[in-house]
N, CA and C of each residue as an Amber inpcrd file, in Angstrom:
protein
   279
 -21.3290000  -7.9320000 -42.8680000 -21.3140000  -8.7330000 -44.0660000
 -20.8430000 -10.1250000 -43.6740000 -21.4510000 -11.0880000 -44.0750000
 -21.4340000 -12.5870000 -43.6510000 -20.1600000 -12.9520000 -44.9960000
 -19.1090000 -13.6460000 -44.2500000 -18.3710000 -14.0770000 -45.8710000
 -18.4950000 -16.0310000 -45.2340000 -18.7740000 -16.6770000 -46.0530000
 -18.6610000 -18.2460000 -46.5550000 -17.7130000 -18.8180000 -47.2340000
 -16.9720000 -19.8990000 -47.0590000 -15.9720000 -20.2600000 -47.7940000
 -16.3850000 -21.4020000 -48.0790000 -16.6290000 -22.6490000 -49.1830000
 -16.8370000 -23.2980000 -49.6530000 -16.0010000 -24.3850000 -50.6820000
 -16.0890000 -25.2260000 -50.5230000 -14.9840000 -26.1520000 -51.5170000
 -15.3930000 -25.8700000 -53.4680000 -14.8400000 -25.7140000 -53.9630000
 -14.6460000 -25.1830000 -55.4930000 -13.4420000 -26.6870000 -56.2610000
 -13.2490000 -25.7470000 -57.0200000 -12.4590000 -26.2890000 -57.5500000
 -10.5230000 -26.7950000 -57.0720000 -10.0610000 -27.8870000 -57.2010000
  -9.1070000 -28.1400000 -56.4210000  -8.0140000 -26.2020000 -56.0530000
  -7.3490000 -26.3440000 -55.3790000  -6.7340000 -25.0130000 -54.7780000
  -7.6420000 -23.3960000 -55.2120000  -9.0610000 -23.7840000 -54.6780000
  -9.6450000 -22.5580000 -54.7440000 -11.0350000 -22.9190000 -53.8670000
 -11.3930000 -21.7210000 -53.6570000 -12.8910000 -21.7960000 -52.9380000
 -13.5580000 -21.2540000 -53.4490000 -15.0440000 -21.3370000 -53.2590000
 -15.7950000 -20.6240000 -53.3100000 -16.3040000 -19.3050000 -52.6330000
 -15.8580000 -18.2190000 -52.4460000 -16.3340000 -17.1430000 -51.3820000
 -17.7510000 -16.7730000 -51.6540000 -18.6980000 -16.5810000 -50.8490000
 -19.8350000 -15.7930000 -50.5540000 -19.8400000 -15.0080000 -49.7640000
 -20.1370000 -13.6610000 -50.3850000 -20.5420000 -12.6110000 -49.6300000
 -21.9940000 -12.2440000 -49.1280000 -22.2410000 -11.9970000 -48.3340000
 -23.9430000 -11.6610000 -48.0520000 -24.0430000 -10.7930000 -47.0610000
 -25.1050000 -10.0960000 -47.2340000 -25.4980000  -8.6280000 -46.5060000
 -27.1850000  -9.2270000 -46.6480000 -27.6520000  -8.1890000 -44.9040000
 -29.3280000  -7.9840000 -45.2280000 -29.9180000  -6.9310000 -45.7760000
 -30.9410000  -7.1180000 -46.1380000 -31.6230000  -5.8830000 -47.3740000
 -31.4650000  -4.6820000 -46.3540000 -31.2670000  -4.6710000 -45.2500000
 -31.3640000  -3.1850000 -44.7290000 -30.2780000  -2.6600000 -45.3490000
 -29.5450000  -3.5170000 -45.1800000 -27.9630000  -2.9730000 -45.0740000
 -27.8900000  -2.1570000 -46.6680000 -28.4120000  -2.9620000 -47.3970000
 -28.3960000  -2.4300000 -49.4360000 -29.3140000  -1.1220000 -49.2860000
 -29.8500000  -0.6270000 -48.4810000 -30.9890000   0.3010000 -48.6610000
 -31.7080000  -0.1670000 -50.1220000 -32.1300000  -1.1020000 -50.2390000
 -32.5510000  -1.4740000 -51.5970000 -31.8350000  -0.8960000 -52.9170000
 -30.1800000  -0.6880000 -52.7440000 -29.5940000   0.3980000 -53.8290000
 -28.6450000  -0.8660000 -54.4110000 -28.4140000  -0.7180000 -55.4590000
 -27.1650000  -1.4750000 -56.5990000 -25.8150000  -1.5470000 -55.5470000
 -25.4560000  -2.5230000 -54.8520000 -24.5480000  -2.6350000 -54.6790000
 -23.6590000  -3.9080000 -54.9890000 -21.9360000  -3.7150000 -55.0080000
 -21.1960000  -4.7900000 -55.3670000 -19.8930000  -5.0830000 -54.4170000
 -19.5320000  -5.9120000 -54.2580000 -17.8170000  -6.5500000 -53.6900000
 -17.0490000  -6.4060000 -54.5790000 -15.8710000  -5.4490000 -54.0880000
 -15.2650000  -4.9090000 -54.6230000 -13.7410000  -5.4630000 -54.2440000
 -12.7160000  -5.6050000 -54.7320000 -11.0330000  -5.8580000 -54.0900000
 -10.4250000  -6.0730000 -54.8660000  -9.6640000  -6.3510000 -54.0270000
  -8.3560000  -6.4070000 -55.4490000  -7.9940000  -7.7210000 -55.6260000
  -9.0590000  -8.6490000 -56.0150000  -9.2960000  -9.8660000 -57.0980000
  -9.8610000  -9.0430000 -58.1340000 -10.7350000  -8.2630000 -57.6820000
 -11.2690000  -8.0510000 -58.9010000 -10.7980000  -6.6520000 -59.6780000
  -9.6940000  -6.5250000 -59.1570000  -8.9880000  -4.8260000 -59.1640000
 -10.0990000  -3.4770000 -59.0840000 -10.8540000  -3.6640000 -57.9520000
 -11.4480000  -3.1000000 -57.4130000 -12.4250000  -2.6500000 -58.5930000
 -13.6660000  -3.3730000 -59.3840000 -13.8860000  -2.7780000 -60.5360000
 -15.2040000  -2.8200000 -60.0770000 -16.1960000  -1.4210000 -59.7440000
 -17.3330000  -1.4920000 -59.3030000 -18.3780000  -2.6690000 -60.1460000
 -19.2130000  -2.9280000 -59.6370000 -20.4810000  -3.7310000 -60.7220000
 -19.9690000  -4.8050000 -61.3700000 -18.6780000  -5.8220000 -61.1120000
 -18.2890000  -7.0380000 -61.6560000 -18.5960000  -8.0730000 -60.7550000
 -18.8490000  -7.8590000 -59.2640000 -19.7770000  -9.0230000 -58.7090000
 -20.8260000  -8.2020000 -57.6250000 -22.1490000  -7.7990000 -58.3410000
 -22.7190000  -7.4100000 -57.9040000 -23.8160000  -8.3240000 -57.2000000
 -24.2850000  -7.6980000 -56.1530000 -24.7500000  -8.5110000 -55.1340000
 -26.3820000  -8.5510000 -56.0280000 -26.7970000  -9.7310000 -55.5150000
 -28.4850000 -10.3270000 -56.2320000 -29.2090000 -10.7590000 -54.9420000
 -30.6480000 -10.2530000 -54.8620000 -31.2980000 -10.5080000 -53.6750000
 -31.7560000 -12.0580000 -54.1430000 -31.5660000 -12.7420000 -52.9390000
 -32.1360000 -14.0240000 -52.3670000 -33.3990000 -13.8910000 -51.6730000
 -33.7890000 -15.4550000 -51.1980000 -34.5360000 -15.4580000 -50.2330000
 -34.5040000 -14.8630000 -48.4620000 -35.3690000 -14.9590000 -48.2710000
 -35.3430000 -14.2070000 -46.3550000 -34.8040000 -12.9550000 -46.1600000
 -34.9340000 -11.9760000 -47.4550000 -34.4930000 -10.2510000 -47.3840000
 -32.7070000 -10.2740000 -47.2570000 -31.7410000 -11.6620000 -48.0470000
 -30.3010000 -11.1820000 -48.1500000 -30.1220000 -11.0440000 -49.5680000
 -29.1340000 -10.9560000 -49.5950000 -28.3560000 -10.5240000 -51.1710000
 -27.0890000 -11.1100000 -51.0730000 -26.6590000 -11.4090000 -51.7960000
 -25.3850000 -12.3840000 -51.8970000 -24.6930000 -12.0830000 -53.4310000
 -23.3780000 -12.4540000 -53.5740000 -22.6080000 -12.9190000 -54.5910000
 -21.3550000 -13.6640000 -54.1870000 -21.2350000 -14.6950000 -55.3220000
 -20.5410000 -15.6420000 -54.8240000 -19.2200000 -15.2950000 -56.1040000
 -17.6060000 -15.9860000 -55.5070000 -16.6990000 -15.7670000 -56.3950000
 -15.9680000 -16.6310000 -56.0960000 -15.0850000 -17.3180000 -56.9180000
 -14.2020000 -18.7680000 -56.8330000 -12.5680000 -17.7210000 -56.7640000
 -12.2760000 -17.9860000 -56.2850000 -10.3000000 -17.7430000 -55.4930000
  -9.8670000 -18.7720000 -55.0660000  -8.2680000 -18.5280000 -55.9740000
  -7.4540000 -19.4500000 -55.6820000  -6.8320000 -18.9870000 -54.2600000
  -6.3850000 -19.9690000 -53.3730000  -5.6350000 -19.7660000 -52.2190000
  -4.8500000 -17.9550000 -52.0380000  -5.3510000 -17.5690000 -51.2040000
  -4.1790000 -16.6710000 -50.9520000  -5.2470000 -15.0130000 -49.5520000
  -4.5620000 -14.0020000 -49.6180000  -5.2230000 -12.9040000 -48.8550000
  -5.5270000 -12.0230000 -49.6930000  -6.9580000 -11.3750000 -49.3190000
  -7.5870000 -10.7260000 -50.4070000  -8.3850000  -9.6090000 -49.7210000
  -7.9230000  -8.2180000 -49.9180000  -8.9760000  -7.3710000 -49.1210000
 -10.1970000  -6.8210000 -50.3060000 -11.6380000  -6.0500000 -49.6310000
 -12.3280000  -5.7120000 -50.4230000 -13.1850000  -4.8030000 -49.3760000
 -14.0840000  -4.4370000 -50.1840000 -15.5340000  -3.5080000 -49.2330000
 -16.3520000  -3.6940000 -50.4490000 -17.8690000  -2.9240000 -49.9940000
 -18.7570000  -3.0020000 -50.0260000 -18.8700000  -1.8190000 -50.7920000
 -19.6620000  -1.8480000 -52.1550000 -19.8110000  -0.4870000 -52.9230000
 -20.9050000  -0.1530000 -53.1280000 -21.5430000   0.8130000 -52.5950000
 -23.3430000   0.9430000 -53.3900000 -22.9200000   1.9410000 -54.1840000
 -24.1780000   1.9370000 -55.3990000 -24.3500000   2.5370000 -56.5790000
 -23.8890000   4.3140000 -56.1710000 -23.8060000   4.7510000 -56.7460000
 -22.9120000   6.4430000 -56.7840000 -21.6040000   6.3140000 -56.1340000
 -21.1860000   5.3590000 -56.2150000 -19.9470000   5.4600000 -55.5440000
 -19.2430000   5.7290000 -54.0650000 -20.8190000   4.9900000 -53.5260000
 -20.8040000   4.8410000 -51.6260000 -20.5670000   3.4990000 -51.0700000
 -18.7200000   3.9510000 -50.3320000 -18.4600000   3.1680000 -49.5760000
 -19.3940000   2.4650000 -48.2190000 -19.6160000   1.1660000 -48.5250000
 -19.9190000   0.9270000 -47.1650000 -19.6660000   0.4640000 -46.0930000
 -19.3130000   0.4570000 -44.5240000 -18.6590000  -0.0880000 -43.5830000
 -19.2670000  -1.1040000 -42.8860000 -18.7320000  -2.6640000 -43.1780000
 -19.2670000  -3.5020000 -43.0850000 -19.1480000  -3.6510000 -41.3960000
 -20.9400000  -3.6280000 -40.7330000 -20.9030000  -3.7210000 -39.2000000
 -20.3800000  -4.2250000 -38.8380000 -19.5340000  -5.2680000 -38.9650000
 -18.8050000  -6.2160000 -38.3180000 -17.2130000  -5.7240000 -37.8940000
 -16.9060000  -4.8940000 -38.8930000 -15.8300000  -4.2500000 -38.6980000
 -15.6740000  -2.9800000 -38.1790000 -15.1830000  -2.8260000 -37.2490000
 -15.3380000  -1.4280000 -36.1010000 -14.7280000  -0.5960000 -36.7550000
 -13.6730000  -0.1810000 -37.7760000 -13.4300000   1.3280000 -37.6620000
 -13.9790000   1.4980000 -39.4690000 -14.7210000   2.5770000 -39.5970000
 -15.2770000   3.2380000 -40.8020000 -13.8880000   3.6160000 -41.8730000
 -13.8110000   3.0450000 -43.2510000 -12.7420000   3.0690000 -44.2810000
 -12.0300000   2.3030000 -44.1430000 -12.2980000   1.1120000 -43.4740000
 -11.0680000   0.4710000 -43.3290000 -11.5690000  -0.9230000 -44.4740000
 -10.7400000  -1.2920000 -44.8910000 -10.8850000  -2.7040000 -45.9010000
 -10.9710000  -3.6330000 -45.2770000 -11.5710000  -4.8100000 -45.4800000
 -12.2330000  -6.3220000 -44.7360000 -10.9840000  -7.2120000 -45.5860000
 -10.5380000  -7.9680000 -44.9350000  -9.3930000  -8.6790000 -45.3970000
 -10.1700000 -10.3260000 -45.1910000  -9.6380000 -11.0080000 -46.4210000
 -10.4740000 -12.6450000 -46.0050000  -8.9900000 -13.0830000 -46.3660000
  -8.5600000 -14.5960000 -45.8140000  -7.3970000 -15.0820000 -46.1530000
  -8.3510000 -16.4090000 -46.2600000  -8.0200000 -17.7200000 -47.6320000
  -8.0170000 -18.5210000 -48.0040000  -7.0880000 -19.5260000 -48.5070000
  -7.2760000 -20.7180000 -47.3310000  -6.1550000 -21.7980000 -47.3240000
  -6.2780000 -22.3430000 -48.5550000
């Protein structure tokens, strides 16, 4: 999962999340953490151009873990991160 940080509003960013369509098996999935108190389907990912999917979310400064949720309630382990169940942590200056 690709994350982007972006200038927003003064003491916050913009985060983007993005995955490739393999990765969605073409299924409902969302970013999940505890910004958003882990609430499935409140920033669910929307396909873009060139086969990604993305959703974007504004945070104020601070550390924020999350994962990847597809529809029935399947965790997913973002390739980038080597061990399976573990939470993706982003920290924002």
């Amino acid at each position: 999962m690709a994350v982007k940080l972006a200038k927003s509003e003064p003491g916050h960013k913009k985060v983007t999340f993005s995955v490739d369509q393999q990765f969605t098996d073409g299924r409902v999935c969302s970013v999940v953490g505890d910004f958003n108190e882990w609430t499935p389907g409140e920033h669910k990912l929307v396909r873009r151009t060139a086969g990604k999917y993305s959703v974007s979310v504004v945070l104020p400064a601070g550390q924020y873990e999350y994962r990847l949720l597809r529809d029935q309630g399947e965790w997913l382990t973002d390739p980038e991160v080597e061990t399976a169940g573990v939470n993706n942590v982003i920290s924002i200056p």
